[in-house]
Each structure stands twice: as C-alpha cells, then as structure tokens.
Short mmCIF file of C-alpha atoms in Angstrom, two decimals:
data_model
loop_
_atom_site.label_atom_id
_atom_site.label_comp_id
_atom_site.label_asym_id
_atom_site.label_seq_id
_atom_site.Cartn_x
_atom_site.Cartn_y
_atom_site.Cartn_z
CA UNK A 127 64.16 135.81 112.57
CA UNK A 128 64.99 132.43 111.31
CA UNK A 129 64.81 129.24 113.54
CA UNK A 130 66.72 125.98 113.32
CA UNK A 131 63.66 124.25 112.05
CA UNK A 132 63.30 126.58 109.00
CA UNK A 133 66.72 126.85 107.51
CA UNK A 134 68.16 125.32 104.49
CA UNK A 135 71.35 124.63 103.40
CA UNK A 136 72.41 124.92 99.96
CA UNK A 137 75.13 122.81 97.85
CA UNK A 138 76.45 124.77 95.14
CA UNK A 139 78.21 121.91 92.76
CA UNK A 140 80.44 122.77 90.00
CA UNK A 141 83.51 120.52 89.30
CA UNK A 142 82.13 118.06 92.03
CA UNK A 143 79.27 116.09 90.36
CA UNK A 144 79.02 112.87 92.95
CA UNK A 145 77.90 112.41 96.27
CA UNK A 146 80.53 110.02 97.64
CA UNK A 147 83.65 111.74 99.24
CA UNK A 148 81.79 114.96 98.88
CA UNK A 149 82.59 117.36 101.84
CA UNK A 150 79.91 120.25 100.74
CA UNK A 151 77.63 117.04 100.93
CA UNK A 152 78.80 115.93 104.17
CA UNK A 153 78.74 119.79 105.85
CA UNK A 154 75.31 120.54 104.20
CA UNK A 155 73.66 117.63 105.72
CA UNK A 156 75.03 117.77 109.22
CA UNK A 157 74.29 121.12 109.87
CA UNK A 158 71.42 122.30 107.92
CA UNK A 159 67.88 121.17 108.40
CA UNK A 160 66.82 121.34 105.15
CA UNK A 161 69.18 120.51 102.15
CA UNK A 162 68.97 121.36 98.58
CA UNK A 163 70.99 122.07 95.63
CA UNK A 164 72.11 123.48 92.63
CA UNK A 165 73.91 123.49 89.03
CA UNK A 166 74.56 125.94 86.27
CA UNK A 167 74.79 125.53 82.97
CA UNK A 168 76.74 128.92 82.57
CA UNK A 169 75.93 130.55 78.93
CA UNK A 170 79.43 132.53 79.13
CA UNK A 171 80.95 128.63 78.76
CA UNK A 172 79.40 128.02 75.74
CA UNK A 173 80.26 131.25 74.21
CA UNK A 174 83.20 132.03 71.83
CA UNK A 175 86.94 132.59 73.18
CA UNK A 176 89.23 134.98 72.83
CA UNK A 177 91.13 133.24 70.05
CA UNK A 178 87.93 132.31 68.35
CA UNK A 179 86.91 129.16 69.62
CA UNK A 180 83.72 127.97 71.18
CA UNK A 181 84.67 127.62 74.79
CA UNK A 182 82.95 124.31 74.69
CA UNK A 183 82.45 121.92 72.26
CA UNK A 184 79.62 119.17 72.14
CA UNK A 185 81.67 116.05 73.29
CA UNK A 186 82.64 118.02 77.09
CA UNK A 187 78.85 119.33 76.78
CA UNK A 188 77.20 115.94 76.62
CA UNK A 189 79.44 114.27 78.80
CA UNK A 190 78.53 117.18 81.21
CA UNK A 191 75.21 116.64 81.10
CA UNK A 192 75.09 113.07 81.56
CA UNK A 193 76.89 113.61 84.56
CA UNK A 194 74.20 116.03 85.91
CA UNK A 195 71.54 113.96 85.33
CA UNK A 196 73.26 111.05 87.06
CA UNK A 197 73.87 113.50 90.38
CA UNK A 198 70.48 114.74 90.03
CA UNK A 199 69.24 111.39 89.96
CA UNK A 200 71.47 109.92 92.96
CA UNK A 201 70.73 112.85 94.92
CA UNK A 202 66.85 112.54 94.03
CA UNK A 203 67.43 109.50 96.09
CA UNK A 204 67.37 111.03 99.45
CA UNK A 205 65.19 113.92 98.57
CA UNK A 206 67.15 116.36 97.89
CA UNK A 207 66.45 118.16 94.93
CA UNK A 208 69.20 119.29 91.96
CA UNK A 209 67.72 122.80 90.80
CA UNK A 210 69.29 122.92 87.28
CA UNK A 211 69.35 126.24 85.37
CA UNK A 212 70.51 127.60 82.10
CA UNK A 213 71.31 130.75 83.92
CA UNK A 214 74.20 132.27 84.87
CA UNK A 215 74.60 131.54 88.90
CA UNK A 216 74.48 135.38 89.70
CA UNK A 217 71.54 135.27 88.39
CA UNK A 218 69.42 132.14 89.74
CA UNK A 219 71.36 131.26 93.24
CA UNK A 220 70.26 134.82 94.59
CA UNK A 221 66.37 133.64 93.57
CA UNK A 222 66.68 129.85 95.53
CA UNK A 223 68.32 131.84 98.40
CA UNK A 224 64.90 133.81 99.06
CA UNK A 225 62.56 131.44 98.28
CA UNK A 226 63.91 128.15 100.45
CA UNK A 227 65.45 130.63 102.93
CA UNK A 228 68.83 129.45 102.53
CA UNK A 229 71.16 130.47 104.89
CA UNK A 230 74.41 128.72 104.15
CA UNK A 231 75.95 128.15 100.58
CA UNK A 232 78.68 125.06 100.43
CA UNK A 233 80.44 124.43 97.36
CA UNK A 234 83.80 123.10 96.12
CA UNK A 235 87.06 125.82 96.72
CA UNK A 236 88.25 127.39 93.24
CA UNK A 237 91.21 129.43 92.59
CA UNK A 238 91.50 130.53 88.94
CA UNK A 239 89.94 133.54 87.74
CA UNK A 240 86.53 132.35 86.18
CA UNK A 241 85.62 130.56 89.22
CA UNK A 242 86.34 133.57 91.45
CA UNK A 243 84.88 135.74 89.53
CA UNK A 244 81.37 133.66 89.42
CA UNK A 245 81.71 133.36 92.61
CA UNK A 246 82.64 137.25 93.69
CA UNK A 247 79.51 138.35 91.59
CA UNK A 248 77.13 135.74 93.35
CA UNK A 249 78.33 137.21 96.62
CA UNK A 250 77.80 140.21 95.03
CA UNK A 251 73.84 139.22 94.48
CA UNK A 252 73.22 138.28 98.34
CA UNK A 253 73.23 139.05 102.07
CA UNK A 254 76.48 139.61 104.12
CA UNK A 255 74.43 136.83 106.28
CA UNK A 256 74.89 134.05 104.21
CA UNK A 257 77.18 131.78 105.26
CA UNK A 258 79.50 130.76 102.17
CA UNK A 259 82.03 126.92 103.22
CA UNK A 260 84.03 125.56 100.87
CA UNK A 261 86.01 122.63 100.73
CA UNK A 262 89.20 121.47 99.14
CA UNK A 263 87.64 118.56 97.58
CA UNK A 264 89.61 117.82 94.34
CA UNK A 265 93.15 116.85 95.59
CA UNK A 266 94.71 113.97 96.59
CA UNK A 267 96.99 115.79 99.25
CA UNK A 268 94.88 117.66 101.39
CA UNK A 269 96.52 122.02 101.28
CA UNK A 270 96.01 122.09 104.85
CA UNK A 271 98.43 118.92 105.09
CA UNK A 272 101.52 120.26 103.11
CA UNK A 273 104.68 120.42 104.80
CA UNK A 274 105.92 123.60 103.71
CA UNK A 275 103.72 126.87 102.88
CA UNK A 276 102.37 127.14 98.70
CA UNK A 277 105.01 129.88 97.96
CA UNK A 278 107.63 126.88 98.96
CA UNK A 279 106.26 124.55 96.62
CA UNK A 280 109.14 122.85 94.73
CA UNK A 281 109.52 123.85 91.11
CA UNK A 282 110.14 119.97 90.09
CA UNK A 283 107.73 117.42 90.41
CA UNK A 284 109.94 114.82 91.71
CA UNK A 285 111.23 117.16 95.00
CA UNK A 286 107.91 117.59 95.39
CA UNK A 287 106.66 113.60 94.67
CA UNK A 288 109.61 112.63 96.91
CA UNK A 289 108.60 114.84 99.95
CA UNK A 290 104.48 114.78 99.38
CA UNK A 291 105.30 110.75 99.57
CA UNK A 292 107.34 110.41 102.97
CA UNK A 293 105.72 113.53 104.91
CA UNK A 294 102.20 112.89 104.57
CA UNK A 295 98.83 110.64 103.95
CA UNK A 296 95.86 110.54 102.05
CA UNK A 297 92.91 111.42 104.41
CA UNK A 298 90.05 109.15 104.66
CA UNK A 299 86.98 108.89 102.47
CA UNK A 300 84.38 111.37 103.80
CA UNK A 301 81.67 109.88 105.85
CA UNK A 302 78.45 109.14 104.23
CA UNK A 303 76.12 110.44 106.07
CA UNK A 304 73.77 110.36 103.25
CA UNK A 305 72.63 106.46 104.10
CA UNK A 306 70.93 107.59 106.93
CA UNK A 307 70.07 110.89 105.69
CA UNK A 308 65.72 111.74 104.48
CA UNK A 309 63.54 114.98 104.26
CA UNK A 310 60.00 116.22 102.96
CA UNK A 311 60.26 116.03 99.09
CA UNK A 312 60.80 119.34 97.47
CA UNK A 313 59.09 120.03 94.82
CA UNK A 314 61.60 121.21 91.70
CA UNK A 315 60.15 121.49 88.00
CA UNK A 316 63.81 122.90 86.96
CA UNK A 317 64.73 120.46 83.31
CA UNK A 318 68.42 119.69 82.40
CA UNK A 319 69.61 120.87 79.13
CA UNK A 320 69.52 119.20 75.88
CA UNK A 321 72.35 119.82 73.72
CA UNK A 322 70.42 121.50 71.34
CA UNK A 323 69.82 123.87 74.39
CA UNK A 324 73.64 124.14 74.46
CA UNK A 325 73.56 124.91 70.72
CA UNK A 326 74.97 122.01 69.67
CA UNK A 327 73.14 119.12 67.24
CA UNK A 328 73.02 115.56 68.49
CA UNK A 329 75.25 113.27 67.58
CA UNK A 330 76.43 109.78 67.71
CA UNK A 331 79.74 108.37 69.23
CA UNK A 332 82.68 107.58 67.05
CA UNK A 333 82.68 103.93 66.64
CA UNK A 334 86.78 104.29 66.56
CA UNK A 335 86.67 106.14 69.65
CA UNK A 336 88.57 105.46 73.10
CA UNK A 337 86.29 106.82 74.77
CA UNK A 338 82.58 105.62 73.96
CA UNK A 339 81.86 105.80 77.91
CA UNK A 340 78.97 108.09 79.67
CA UNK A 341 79.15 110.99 82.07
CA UNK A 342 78.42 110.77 85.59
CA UNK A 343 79.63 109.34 88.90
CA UNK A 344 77.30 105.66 88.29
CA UNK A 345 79.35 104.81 85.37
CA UNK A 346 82.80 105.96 86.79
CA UNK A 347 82.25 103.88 89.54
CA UNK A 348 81.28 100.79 87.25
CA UNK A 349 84.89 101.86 85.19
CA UNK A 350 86.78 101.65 88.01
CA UNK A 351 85.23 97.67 89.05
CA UNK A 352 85.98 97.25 85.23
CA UNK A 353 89.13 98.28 84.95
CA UNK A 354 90.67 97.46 88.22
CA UNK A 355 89.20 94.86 89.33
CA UNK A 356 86.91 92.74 86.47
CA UNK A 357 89.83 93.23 83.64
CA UNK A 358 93.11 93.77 86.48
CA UNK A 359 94.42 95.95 83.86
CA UNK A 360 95.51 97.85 86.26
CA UNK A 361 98.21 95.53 87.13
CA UNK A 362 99.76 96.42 83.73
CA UNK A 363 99.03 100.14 83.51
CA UNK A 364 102.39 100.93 83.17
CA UNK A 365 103.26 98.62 80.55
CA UNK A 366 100.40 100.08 78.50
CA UNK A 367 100.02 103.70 79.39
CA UNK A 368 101.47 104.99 76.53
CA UNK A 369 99.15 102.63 73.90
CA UNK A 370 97.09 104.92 71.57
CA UNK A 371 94.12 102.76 70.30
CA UNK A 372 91.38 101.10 72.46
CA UNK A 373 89.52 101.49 75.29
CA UNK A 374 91.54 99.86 77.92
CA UNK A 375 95.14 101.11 77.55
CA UNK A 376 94.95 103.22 79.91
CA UNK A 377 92.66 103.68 83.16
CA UNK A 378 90.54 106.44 81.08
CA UNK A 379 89.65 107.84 84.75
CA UNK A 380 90.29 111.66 83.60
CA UNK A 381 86.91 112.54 82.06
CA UNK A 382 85.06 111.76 85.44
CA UNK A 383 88.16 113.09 87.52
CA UNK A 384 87.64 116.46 85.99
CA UNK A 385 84.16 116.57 86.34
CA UNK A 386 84.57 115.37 90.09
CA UNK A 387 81.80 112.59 89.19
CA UNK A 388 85.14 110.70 90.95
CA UNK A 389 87.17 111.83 93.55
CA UNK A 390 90.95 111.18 93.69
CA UNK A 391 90.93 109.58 96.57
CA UNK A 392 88.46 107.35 95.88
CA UNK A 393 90.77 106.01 92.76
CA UNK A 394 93.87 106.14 95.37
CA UNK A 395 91.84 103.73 97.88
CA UNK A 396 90.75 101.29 95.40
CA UNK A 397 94.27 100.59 94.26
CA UNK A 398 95.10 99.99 97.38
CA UNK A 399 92.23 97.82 97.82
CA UNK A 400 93.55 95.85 94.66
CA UNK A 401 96.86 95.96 95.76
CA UNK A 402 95.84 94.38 99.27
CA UNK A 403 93.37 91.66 97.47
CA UNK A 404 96.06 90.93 94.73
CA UNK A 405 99.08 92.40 94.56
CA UNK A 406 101.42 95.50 93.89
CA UNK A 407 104.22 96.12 91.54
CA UNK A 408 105.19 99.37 89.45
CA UNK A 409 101.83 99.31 87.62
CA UNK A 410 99.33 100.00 90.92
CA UNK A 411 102.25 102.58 91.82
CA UNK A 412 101.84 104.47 89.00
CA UNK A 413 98.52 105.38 88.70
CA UNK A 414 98.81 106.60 91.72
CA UNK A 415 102.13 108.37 90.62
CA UNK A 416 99.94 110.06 87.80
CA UNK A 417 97.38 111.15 90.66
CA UNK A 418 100.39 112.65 92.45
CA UNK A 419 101.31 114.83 88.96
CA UNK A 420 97.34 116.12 88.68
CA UNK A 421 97.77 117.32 92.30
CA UNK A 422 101.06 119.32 91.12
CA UNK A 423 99.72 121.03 88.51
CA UNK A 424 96.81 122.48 91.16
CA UNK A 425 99.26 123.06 93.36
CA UNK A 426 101.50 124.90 90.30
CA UNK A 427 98.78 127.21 90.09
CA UNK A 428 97.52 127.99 92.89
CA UNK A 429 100.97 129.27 93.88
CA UNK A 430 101.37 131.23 90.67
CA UNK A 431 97.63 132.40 89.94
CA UNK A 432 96.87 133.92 86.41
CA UNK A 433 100.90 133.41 85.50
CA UNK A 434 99.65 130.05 84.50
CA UNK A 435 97.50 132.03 81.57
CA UNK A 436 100.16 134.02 81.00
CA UNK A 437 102.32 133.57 77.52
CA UNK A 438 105.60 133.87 79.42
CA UNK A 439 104.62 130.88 82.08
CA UNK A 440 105.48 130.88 85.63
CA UNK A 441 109.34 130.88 84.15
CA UNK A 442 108.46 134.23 82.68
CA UNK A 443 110.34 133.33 79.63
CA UNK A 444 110.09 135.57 76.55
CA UNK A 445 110.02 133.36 72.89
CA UNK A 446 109.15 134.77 69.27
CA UNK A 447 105.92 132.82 69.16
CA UNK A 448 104.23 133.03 65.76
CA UNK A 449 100.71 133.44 65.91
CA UNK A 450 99.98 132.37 61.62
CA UNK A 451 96.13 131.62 61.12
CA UNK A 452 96.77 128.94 58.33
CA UNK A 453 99.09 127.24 60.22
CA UNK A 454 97.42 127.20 63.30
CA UNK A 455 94.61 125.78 60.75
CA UNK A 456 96.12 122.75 58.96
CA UNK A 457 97.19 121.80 62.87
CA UNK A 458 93.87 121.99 64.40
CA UNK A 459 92.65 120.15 60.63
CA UNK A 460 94.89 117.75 60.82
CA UNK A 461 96.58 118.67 57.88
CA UNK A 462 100.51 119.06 58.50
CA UNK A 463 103.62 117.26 57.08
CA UNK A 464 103.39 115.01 60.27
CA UNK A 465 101.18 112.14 59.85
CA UNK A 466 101.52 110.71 63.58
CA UNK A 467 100.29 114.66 64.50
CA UNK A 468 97.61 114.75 61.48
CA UNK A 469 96.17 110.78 62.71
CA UNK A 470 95.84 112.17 66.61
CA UNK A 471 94.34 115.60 65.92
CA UNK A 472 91.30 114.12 63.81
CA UNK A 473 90.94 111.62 66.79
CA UNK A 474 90.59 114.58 68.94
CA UNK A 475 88.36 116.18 66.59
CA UNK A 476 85.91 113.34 66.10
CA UNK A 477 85.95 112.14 69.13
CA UNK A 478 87.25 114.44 71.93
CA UNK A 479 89.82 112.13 72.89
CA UNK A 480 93.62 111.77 72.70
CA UNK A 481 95.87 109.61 74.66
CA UNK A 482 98.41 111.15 76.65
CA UNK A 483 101.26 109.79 74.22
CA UNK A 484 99.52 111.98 71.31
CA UNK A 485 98.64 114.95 73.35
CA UNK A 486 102.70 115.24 74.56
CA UNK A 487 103.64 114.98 70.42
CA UNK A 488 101.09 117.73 69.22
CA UNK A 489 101.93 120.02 72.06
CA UNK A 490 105.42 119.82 71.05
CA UNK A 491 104.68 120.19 67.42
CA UNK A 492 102.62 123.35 67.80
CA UNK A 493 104.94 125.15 70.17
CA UNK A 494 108.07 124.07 69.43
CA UNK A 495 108.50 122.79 65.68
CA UNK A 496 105.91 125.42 64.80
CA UNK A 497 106.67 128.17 67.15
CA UNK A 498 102.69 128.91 67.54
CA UNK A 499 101.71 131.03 70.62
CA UNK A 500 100.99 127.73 72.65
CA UNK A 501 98.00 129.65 74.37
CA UNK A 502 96.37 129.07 71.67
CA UNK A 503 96.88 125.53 71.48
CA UNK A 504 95.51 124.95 75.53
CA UNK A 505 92.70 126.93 74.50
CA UNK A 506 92.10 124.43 71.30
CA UNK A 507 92.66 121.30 73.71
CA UNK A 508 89.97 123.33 76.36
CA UNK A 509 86.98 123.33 73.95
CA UNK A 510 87.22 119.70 72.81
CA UNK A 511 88.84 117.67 75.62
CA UNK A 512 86.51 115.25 77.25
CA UNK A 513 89.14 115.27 80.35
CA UNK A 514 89.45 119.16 80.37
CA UNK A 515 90.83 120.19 83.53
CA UNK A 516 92.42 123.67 83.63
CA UNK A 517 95.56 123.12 85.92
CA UNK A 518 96.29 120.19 84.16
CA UNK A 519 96.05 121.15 80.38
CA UNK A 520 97.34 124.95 80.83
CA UNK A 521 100.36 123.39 83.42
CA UNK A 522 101.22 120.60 80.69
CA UNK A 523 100.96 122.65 77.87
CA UNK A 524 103.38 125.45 79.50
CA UNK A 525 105.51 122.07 80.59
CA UNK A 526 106.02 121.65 77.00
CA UNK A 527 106.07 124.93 75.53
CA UNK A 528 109.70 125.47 77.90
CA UNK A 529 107.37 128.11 80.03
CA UNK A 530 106.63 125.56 82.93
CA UNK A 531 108.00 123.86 85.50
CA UNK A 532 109.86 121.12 83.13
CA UNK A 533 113.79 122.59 83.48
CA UNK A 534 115.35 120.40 80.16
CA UNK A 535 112.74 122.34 77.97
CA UNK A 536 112.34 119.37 75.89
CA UNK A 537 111.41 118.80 72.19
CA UNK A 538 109.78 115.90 70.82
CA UNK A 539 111.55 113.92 67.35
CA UNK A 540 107.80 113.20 66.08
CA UNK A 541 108.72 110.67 63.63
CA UNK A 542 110.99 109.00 66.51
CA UNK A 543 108.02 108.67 68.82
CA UNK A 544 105.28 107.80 65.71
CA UNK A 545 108.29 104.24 65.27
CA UNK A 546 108.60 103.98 68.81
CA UNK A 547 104.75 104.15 69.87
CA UNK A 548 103.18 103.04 66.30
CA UNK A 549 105.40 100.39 65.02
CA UNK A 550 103.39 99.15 62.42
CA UNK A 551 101.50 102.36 61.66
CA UNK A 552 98.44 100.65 62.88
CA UNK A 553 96.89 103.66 64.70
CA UNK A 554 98.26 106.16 62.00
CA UNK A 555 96.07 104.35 59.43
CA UNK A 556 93.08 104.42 61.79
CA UNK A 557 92.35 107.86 61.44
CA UNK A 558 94.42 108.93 58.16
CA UNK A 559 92.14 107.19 55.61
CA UNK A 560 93.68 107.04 52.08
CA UNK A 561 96.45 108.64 53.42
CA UNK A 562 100.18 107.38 52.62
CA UNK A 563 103.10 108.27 55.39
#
C-alpha cells in the first residue's frame, strides 16, 4: 500500500507548454509529494492525412520543439523533470506510471476526437486507481462560469460577445506555487527530438518572414514586453491588424497561444496592465475582442463535437463541392489567376505564416470562387500553420465556407480586398517574384 511520502504526481502536458497560469501545475504540486512530468511527440502527428498531407509540417514541428525544450528547461528549474518521448502516450505514460509510482495524472481538458481518443487508450493502458484531473486551462471565460448551459450557446458571436462581456469576469492568474516549490532531483536521460527525428531536414528561417520568432513560453513572454509595452503597438492594433508584411502589424501572439506556451489570460491581464499604466481606446479593446472570438470557436465546438469536421458544418448545409486535384494544386502552389491569393499562399508555404487578412481571402477563394471541398483546405492550413489551433482554423474555415456560424454567408471580391489592403502592390511583389498582376 502506498503512503503519502511515496506518491507522485504526474503532469501530462499537451497544448499547455508553460508553467505560469498552469492549473495541472498548480494541482500537481499541492497535492502530490513528488512531481514529475511528461510530453509526447506522437508519431500518428507526423504521419500522412486523409487527403494526403503530412499532418505536420516542419515550421509547427520546430516551433514545437523549441517550446518543449523551453518548458523542460523552466521546469528543470525546480526539479521537476520533463520525460520527453517519441512514443505514442499509450505507450510510455503506462511505463512512468510503474516505475515513479504515480498515482494521479493531471493534464489539460480536450474535447475533439484525437485528444479523446489518446486519452481513452492511455486509460485504457492503466489502473482504475489512478486518479486522472483535468483542467479547463485554454479559455479566457472559464465553462464553469457561463451563464447559460453549452447547448444554449448563441449561434452569433456578437449575442454571445455582448452577454460573455456584461455577465461575467476573467478569473485570476493561477497561483504560483512553483516559487516556493523544491524536491530530490530525478534523474531523466529522456532527449527531445531533432527534426530530423521528426523526418524533416533543417532549415533556415525565411528572411521575408513575419514570423522569424522562437517557440516556447520565455520568448512569448519577452513578445508580449515587446509588443505591448517596449513598442506600445498595441495601442494601434486596430489600426494595423489587417497589415500583411512585417513583424509587428499585428500582436503575432497565436503561435504561442496555440501551443499554450501563453495563456489567454495572461495576454487579457497585461492589456489591462497597459491600459491602467497608459491608456485605453479601441485598440487595447480589441485584442481582447479577438481573445473573446478564439474562446467562441472552443465553445462552437464543444457544443457541436465532430459536426465541426463534418463537410456540412454545424449548419448542416449540403453544397456541390468539387474536389479537382489540379486545382486544389495550383492553390496550394500558388499558382491561380489571383495574384493577391498566389503572393499569400507561397508566404504560407515558405514560411508557415499568413496574416489574418490573407488567410480570410484564400479561404474564400478555395471554397467559394473555386467550390473545393473546404475540408480540404483546413486540413492544408493544419499541416503548415505555425498558429494551428483546431477550433479556430476548422470554425473559421466553416465561417467562410457558409457551413458555420457566420449567417450572411459571405464571399470575398479578391481583387477588391488585394486594392483595399495592398495599395501599391507592395506585399504582392514580395512574394510573386518576376511576376506581373
């Protein structure tokens, strides 16, 4: 029989890399004697899709392991050790369980299918006694705090914005309790992946790229005093949101936001840190606006579950979508009649970015000037995407495609929005080399 003295509490993280605002941090530690933890490098996420892509690509895999090594480095900090495996979890948790006696497993609260299914099969691997806690950790909104139940959850944002806003508040940072917090070293030999381990090459970043910045929760934290407070561009976010070349147009927070390396409301507390050291206007709003939208599209599917995968949406809408290899090609090639679409997809391509104004156009090209099964699109936009969350690219893409939650069913006038957001062409002939439009 196991004693207080001898158990061990285990942190499972998967889209949580960080250790501030970290509740499976904060449970783990005040409860278990012994802490240690763990991350996967899953093999089935570097395998091929079902529309033929590789599920992903080397610019999400390097930024994810840069942000592993940073946790495993901050957490090294206080002893406890980061057991890193190119395994699948079913297959190495069950192992740390036995050998460091683990009796309680806390990890981050997942809803789509891959996560649950992981997470069924680990289950699957060990003792009805372990004790499995997970927290709600990626929101803004708290669930527990909603005013209504998730099958009431509004199908426009702004009823929901509107009542999220007046009915209820952003909970507090969680607690570190890590400052305080020491054990025995543990010894742990476990290496992180290279990409080659991945099965990728190295490579260099893009000089033209938006993005040139590092994984892990160090360097978001060192954006966010750039950004906010260093620059103040935050004071003119919404002025510049929609730019399209450079590094500080927008807040770039998304990368480390889907990785958890940064928690929402970490970002939400620092504006309002600026805000109370300098000032507010419609610029400090709106970022946290755009916070409010990421937390609707987790909401959006955690009501509607695997509808969100579905071709018909959560409107369960029926269009004759076209599913034409060579087209889908010259799109993904940037290679189409359009050359505001052709100049963002080769961004995306060599650098695994795209700013939210090009990502809104190309949607709306594939699935609605082409007709193209918009699945396939998301799927394209999953393996390359730096910022890769699934309830936000699979909500906005069915947002665009007129399967979503967006009730005018819009379609974008590309060459409207390439004069209205590139004026002078300037970002066109970035990426289109040689190329006349």
């Amino acid at each position: 029989m196991q004693t207080l003295e001898n158990k061990t509490s285990l942190i499972w993280f998967r889209n949580n890399l960080r250790i501030h605002d970290n509740s499976s941090i904060t449970k783990a530690i005040t409860k278990g004697k012994k802490v240690i933890a763990v991350y996967c490098f899953d093999p089935r996420q570097f395998k091929m899709n079902r529309f033929g892509f590789k599920k992903t690509e080397k610019f999400r895999a390097r930024f994810l392991i840069e942000s592993v090594s940073d946790l495993k480095n901050n957490l090294k900090k206080h002893n406890i050790p980061l057991f890193v495996y190119l395994d699948k979890p079913e297959n190495c948790i069950p192992n740390l369980v036995v050998n460091h006696q683990v009796t309680e497993i806390y990890l981050q609260e997942e809803w789509t299918p891959e996560e649950t299914s992981v997470l069924r099969k680990v289950k699957n691997q060990l003792s009805k006694n372990i004790l499995f806690t997970t927290s709600y950790d990626q929101f803004l909104f708290h669930p527990l705090d909603l005013p209504f139940k998730i099958e009431h959850l509004p199908n426009v944002f702004t009823d929901f914005r509107k009542i999220i806003e007046k009915q209820i508040n952003v909970r507090p940072i969680c607690k570190d309790y890590l400052i305080n917090f020491n054990q025995p070293k543990i010894n742990n030999t476990t290496k992180i992946p290279s990409l080659t381990d991945l099965g990728f090459e190295d490579f260099k970043t893009h000089p033209k790229s938006a993005f040139p910045f590092k994984g892990g929760e160090t360097k978001a934290l060192k954006h966010i005093q750039h950004y906010m407070f260093n620059t103040k561009n935050l004071g003119v976010y919404k002025n510049t949101r929609n730019g399209l070349i450079g590094t500080d147009y927008s807040s770039k927070l998304s990368p480390w936001l889907a990785n958890g390396c940064v928690s929402a409301k970490l970002i939400y507390y620092k504006v309002k840190q600026f805000e109370k050291e300098y000032f507010s206007n419609q610029s400090t709003y709106w970022l946290v606006f755009e916070l409010i939208w990421r937390d609707y599209f987790k909401y959006l599917s955690l009501k509607n579950g695997n509808l969100i995968f579905k071709i018909e949406g959560i409107l369960d809408k029926t269009y004759p979508w076209l599913n034409d290899n060579d087209i889908i090609l010259k799109w993904i090639e940037g290679k189409t009649p359009e050359p505001f679409v052709n100049a963002n997809m080769i961004e995306l391509n060599k650098t695994g970015w795209m700013s939210n104004r090009g990502r809104q156009n190309v949607a709306s090209y594939f699935a609605k000037h082409l007709k193209l099964d918009w699945r396939i699109g998301a799927s394209y936009f999953e393996i390359l995407l730096l910022d890769y969350d699934v309830h936000s690219n699979y909500g906005n893409w069915m947002y665009v495609a007129g399967v979503g939650n967006d009730p005018r069913d819009r379609k974008f006038n590309i060459k409207s929005q390439a004069e209205n957001y590139d004026k002078n062409g300037s970002y066109q002939r970035l990426w289109l080399k040689n190329t006349l439009f």
